[in-house]
Amino acid sequence: MKARHATALAIVVWYLMIPPIGADNRVDAHASLSKWRKGVGFESEKQCDDSLKDAIQNPMTPAEYQAAAKATRKAKMRPLSKSEMTRRTTESQCVAGDDPRLKAK
């Protein structure tokens, strides 16, 4: 195998995985990872981890929360409480794109 082919095969995308919302409109961090939403993709685990740390350390402002809640209501869905929105961020995880847990069973 040529070196450039081996390099191409070694590249793995890292996803910021966001936990789903249960029927009770609360974060379901115990759901199977295949049910989680793929957020942003990153070229490395470190980039993903850094982005997640930044999101946790800099939570959304009240104005950002109100805008998100308004968009959610406009989509005919029930917005999360601010505490559940914060929990959803802190429960998010960085996962390699080739992680077998991402495949539905």
Short mmCIF file of N, CA and C in Angstrom, two decimals:
data_model
loop_
_atom_site.label_atom_id
_atom_site.label_comp_id
_atom_site.label_asym_id
_atom_site.label_seq_id
_atom_site.Cartn_x
_atom_site.Cartn_y
_atom_site.Cartn_z
N MET A 1 0.85 -1.17 0.00
CA MET A 1 0.00 0.00 0.00
C MET A 1 0.90 1.24 0.00
N LYS A 2 0.54 2.22 -0.79
CA LYS A 2 1.33 3.45 -0.86
C LYS A 2 1.10 4.27 0.40
N ALA A 3 2.12 5.06 0.77
CA ALA A 3 2.06 5.85 2.00
C ALA A 3 0.87 6.80 2.02
N ARG A 4 0.56 7.43 0.90
CA ARG A 4 -0.56 8.39 0.90
C ARG A 4 -1.90 7.69 1.15
N HIS A 5 -2.03 6.44 0.71
CA HIS A 5 -3.25 5.68 0.96
C HIS A 5 -3.37 5.31 2.44
N ALA A 6 -2.26 4.94 3.05
CA ALA A 6 -2.27 4.60 4.48
C ALA A 6 -2.63 5.83 5.30
N THR A 7 -2.11 6.98 4.92
CA THR A 7 -2.41 8.22 5.63
C THR A 7 -3.90 8.54 5.50
N ALA A 8 -4.45 8.42 4.33
CA ALA A 8 -5.86 8.72 4.12
C ALA A 8 -6.75 7.80 4.96
N LEU A 9 -6.35 6.57 5.13
CA LEU A 9 -7.16 5.63 5.91
C LEU A 9 -7.08 5.93 7.40
N ALA A 10 -6.00 6.58 7.83
CA ALA A 10 -5.79 6.84 9.26
C ALA A 10 -6.55 8.07 9.77
N ILE A 11 -7.06 8.89 8.87
CA ILE A 11 -7.76 10.10 9.28
C ILE A 11 -9.12 9.73 9.86
N VAL A 12 -9.36 10.21 11.07
CA VAL A 12 -10.63 9.95 11.74
C VAL A 12 -11.25 11.29 12.13
N VAL A 13 -12.50 11.46 11.81
CA VAL A 13 -13.23 12.65 12.22
C VAL A 13 -13.72 12.45 13.64
N TRP A 14 -13.67 13.49 14.43
CA TRP A 14 -14.20 13.46 15.79
C TRP A 14 -15.46 14.30 15.82
N TYR A 15 -16.52 13.77 16.42
CA TYR A 15 -17.79 14.48 16.50
C TYR A 15 -18.10 14.89 17.92
N LEU A 16 -18.63 16.07 18.05
CA LEU A 16 -19.19 16.50 19.32
C LEU A 16 -20.61 15.94 19.35
N MET A 17 -20.82 14.92 20.16
CA MET A 17 -22.10 14.23 20.22
C MET A 17 -22.96 14.86 21.32
N ILE A 18 -24.22 15.13 20.96
CA ILE A 18 -25.14 15.83 21.84
C ILE A 18 -26.24 14.86 22.26
N PRO A 19 -26.47 14.71 23.57
CA PRO A 19 -27.46 13.73 24.01
C PRO A 19 -28.88 14.10 23.58
N PRO A 20 -29.70 13.08 23.37
CA PRO A 20 -31.08 13.32 22.95
C PRO A 20 -31.94 13.84 24.10
N ILE A 21 -33.11 14.28 23.73
CA ILE A 21 -34.11 14.76 24.70
C ILE A 21 -35.20 13.70 24.79
N GLY A 22 -35.53 13.31 26.02
CA GLY A 22 -36.57 12.30 26.23
C GLY A 22 -37.97 12.89 26.10
N ALA A 23 -38.95 12.04 26.19
CA ALA A 23 -40.35 12.45 26.09
C ALA A 23 -40.73 13.43 27.19
N ASP A 24 -40.00 13.40 28.30
CA ASP A 24 -40.27 14.31 29.42
C ASP A 24 -39.57 15.66 29.26
N ASN A 25 -38.98 15.89 28.07
CA ASN A 25 -38.28 17.13 27.74
C ASN A 25 -37.05 17.35 28.62
N ARG A 26 -36.41 16.24 28.97
CA ARG A 26 -35.18 16.29 29.76
C ARG A 26 -34.08 15.55 28.99
N VAL A 27 -32.85 15.91 29.27
CA VAL A 27 -31.70 15.29 28.63
C VAL A 27 -31.64 13.81 28.99
N ASP A 28 -31.43 12.96 27.99
CA ASP A 28 -31.31 11.52 28.22
C ASP A 28 -29.87 11.10 27.93
N ALA A 29 -28.99 11.37 28.89
CA ALA A 29 -27.57 11.07 28.72
C ALA A 29 -27.27 9.57 28.75
N HIS A 30 -28.27 8.76 29.11
CA HIS A 30 -28.06 7.31 29.18
C HIS A 30 -28.53 6.60 27.92
N ALA A 31 -29.05 7.36 26.96
CA ALA A 31 -29.49 6.76 25.70
C ALA A 31 -28.30 6.18 24.94
N SER A 32 -28.57 5.20 24.12
CA SER A 32 -27.53 4.62 23.27
C SER A 32 -26.89 5.74 22.44
N LEU A 33 -25.59 5.69 22.27
CA LEU A 33 -24.87 6.72 21.54
C LEU A 33 -25.39 6.86 20.10
N SER A 34 -25.93 5.80 19.55
CA SER A 34 -26.47 5.87 18.18
C SER A 34 -27.69 6.79 18.10
N LYS A 35 -28.29 7.12 19.23
CA LYS A 35 -29.45 8.00 19.26
C LYS A 35 -29.06 9.47 19.51
N TRP A 36 -27.79 9.69 19.81
CA TRP A 36 -27.32 11.05 20.06
C TRP A 36 -27.19 11.78 18.73
N ARG A 37 -27.23 13.12 18.78
CA ARG A 37 -27.11 13.93 17.58
C ARG A 37 -25.64 14.26 17.33
N LYS A 38 -25.22 14.08 16.07
CA LYS A 38 -23.87 14.47 15.70
C LYS A 38 -23.85 15.98 15.56
N GLY A 39 -23.00 16.59 16.35
CA GLY A 39 -22.82 18.03 16.25
C GLY A 39 -21.72 18.33 15.25
N VAL A 40 -20.87 19.22 15.60
CA VAL A 40 -19.77 19.65 14.73
C VAL A 40 -18.73 18.54 14.63
N GLY A 41 -18.13 18.41 13.44
CA GLY A 41 -17.03 17.47 13.23
C GLY A 41 -15.69 18.18 13.35
N PHE A 42 -14.69 17.49 13.89
CA PHE A 42 -13.36 18.06 14.10
C PHE A 42 -12.31 17.13 13.52
N GLU A 43 -11.15 17.69 13.21
CA GLU A 43 -10.06 16.89 12.67
C GLU A 43 -9.30 16.12 13.73
N SER A 44 -9.45 16.52 15.00
CA SER A 44 -8.73 15.82 16.06
C SER A 44 -9.56 15.79 17.34
N GLU A 45 -9.21 14.85 18.20
CA GLU A 45 -9.88 14.75 19.49
C GLU A 45 -9.62 16.01 20.32
N LYS A 46 -8.42 16.55 20.24
CA LYS A 46 -8.07 17.75 21.00
C LYS A 46 -8.93 18.94 20.57
N GLN A 47 -9.13 19.11 19.27
CA GLN A 47 -9.98 20.22 18.80
C GLN A 47 -11.40 20.07 19.33
N CYS A 48 -11.91 18.86 19.32
CA CYS A 48 -13.25 18.60 19.82
C CYS A 48 -13.32 18.87 21.32
N ASP A 49 -12.36 18.33 22.07
CA ASP A 49 -12.32 18.55 23.52
C ASP A 49 -12.22 20.03 23.86
N ASP A 50 -11.38 20.76 23.13
CA ASP A 50 -11.23 22.19 23.38
C ASP A 50 -12.53 22.94 23.13
N SER A 51 -13.23 22.56 22.06
CA SER A 51 -14.51 23.20 21.75
C SER A 51 -15.55 22.92 22.83
N LEU A 52 -15.59 21.68 23.29
CA LEU A 52 -16.54 21.32 24.35
C LEU A 52 -16.22 22.06 25.64
N LYS A 53 -14.95 22.12 26.01
CA LYS A 53 -14.54 22.85 27.21
C LYS A 53 -14.95 24.32 27.11
N ASP A 54 -14.76 24.90 25.94
CA ASP A 54 -15.13 26.30 25.73
C ASP A 54 -16.64 26.49 25.90
N ALA A 55 -17.42 25.57 25.35
CA ALA A 55 -18.89 25.67 25.47
C ALA A 55 -19.33 25.55 26.93
N ILE A 56 -18.66 24.69 27.68
CA ILE A 56 -19.00 24.50 29.10
C ILE A 56 -18.58 25.72 29.92
N GLN A 57 -17.39 26.25 29.64
CA GLN A 57 -16.88 27.39 30.40
C GLN A 57 -17.57 28.71 30.04
N ASN A 58 -18.17 28.77 28.85
CA ASN A 58 -18.83 29.99 28.39
C ASN A 58 -20.27 29.68 28.00
N PRO A 59 -21.11 29.40 28.99
CA PRO A 59 -22.49 29.02 28.67
C PRO A 59 -23.22 30.15 27.95
N MET A 60 -24.33 29.78 27.32
CA MET A 60 -25.06 30.79 26.56
C MET A 60 -25.61 31.88 27.47
N THR A 61 -25.64 33.06 26.91
CA THR A 61 -26.16 34.21 27.63
C THR A 61 -27.69 34.12 27.68
N PRO A 62 -28.32 34.89 28.55
CA PRO A 62 -29.79 34.91 28.56
C PRO A 62 -30.38 35.27 27.19
N ALA A 63 -29.76 36.20 26.49
CA ALA A 63 -30.26 36.58 25.16
C ALA A 63 -30.13 35.42 24.17
N GLU A 64 -29.01 34.69 24.23
CA GLU A 64 -28.83 33.54 23.34
C GLU A 64 -29.84 32.45 23.68
N TYR A 65 -30.08 32.24 24.98
CA TYR A 65 -31.07 31.24 25.39
C TYR A 65 -32.45 31.62 24.86
N GLN A 66 -32.83 32.88 25.00
CA GLN A 66 -34.14 33.33 24.53
C GLN A 66 -34.27 33.15 23.02
N ALA A 67 -33.22 33.43 22.27
CA ALA A 67 -33.25 33.24 20.82
C ALA A 67 -33.40 31.77 20.46
N ALA A 68 -32.68 30.91 21.18
CA ALA A 68 -32.78 29.46 20.93
C ALA A 68 -34.17 28.95 21.28
N ALA A 69 -34.73 29.42 22.40
CA ALA A 69 -36.07 29.00 22.81
C ALA A 69 -37.11 29.47 21.80
N LYS A 70 -36.95 30.67 21.30
CA LYS A 70 -37.89 31.21 20.30
C LYS A 70 -37.84 30.37 19.02
N ALA A 71 -36.63 30.03 18.56
CA ALA A 71 -36.48 29.21 17.36
C ALA A 71 -37.08 27.83 17.56
N THR A 72 -36.93 27.29 18.76
CA THR A 72 -37.48 25.97 19.07
C THR A 72 -39.01 26.02 19.04
N ARG A 73 -39.59 27.06 19.64
CA ARG A 73 -41.05 27.19 19.61
C ARG A 73 -41.55 27.39 18.18
N LYS A 74 -40.82 28.15 17.40
CA LYS A 74 -41.21 28.39 16.00
C LYS A 74 -41.23 27.07 15.22
N ALA A 75 -40.35 26.15 15.59
CA ALA A 75 -40.30 24.82 14.96
C ALA A 75 -41.34 23.88 15.56
N LYS A 76 -42.25 24.44 16.36
CA LYS A 76 -43.35 23.67 16.98
C LYS A 76 -42.85 22.62 17.96
N MET A 77 -41.75 22.94 18.64
CA MET A 77 -41.21 22.05 19.65
C MET A 77 -41.16 22.79 20.98
N ARG A 78 -41.02 22.04 22.04
CA ARG A 78 -40.94 22.62 23.38
C ARG A 78 -39.49 22.90 23.73
N PRO A 79 -39.16 24.16 24.07
CA PRO A 79 -37.76 24.44 24.41
C PRO A 79 -37.36 23.82 25.74
N LEU A 80 -36.08 23.54 25.85
CA LEU A 80 -35.54 23.05 27.12
C LEU A 80 -35.44 24.21 28.10
N SER A 81 -35.48 23.88 29.37
CA SER A 81 -35.21 24.90 30.39
C SER A 81 -33.73 25.27 30.27
N LYS A 82 -33.37 26.40 30.83
CA LYS A 82 -31.96 26.82 30.76
C LYS A 82 -31.08 25.80 31.47
N SER A 83 -31.56 25.24 32.58
CA SER A 83 -30.74 24.25 33.30
C SER A 83 -30.57 22.97 32.47
N GLU A 84 -31.60 22.55 31.75
CA GLU A 84 -31.48 21.36 30.90
C GLU A 84 -30.58 21.65 29.69
N MET A 85 -30.64 22.87 29.19
CA MET A 85 -29.77 23.26 28.08
C MET A 85 -28.31 23.19 28.53
N THR A 86 -28.05 23.68 29.74
CA THR A 86 -26.70 23.62 30.31
C THR A 86 -26.29 22.17 30.52
N ARG A 87 -27.19 21.37 31.04
CA ARG A 87 -26.89 19.94 31.25
C ARG A 87 -26.59 19.25 29.93
N ARG A 88 -27.34 19.59 28.89
CA ARG A 88 -27.11 18.97 27.59
C ARG A 88 -25.69 19.26 27.10
N THR A 89 -25.22 20.47 27.34
CA THR A 89 -23.85 20.82 26.96
C THR A 89 -22.84 20.03 27.78
N THR A 90 -23.03 20.00 29.10
CA THR A 90 -22.04 19.31 29.95
C THR A 90 -22.04 17.80 29.75
N GLU A 91 -23.17 17.23 29.30
CA GLU A 91 -23.24 15.78 29.06
C GLU A 91 -22.74 15.40 27.65
N SER A 92 -22.52 16.40 26.79
CA SER A 92 -22.03 16.11 25.44
C SER A 92 -20.66 15.44 25.51
N GLN A 93 -20.31 14.72 24.45
CA GLN A 93 -19.05 13.97 24.43
C GLN A 93 -18.40 14.07 23.07
N CYS A 94 -17.09 13.97 23.05
CA CYS A 94 -16.34 13.86 21.80
C CYS A 94 -16.15 12.38 21.50
N VAL A 95 -16.52 12.00 20.28
CA VAL A 95 -16.47 10.58 19.90
C VAL A 95 -15.86 10.46 18.50
N ALA A 96 -14.99 9.49 18.34
CA ALA A 96 -14.39 9.23 17.02
C ALA A 96 -15.46 8.77 16.05
N GLY A 97 -15.38 9.24 14.82
CA GLY A 97 -16.36 8.91 13.81
C GLY A 97 -16.45 7.42 13.50
N ASP A 98 -15.41 6.68 13.81
CA ASP A 98 -15.44 5.23 13.56
C ASP A 98 -15.80 4.42 14.80
N ASP A 99 -16.27 5.09 15.83
CA ASP A 99 -16.67 4.39 17.07
C ASP A 99 -17.88 3.50 16.76
N PRO A 100 -17.79 2.20 17.04
CA PRO A 100 -18.91 1.29 16.73
C PRO A 100 -20.21 1.60 17.46
N ARG A 101 -20.13 2.36 18.57
CA ARG A 101 -21.35 2.70 19.31
C ARG A 101 -22.26 3.66 18.53
N LEU A 102 -21.70 4.28 17.48
CA LEU A 102 -22.50 5.22 16.68
C LEU A 102 -23.47 4.51 15.74
N LYS A 103 -23.23 3.23 15.51
CA LYS A 103 -24.09 2.46 14.61
C LYS A 103 -25.30 1.95 15.37
N ALA A 104 -26.48 2.15 14.78
CA ALA A 104 -27.71 1.65 15.41
C ALA A 104 -27.70 0.13 15.38
N LYS A 105 -28.25 -0.44 16.43
CA LYS A 105 -28.29 -1.91 16.52
C LYS A 105 -29.65 -2.42 16.10
#
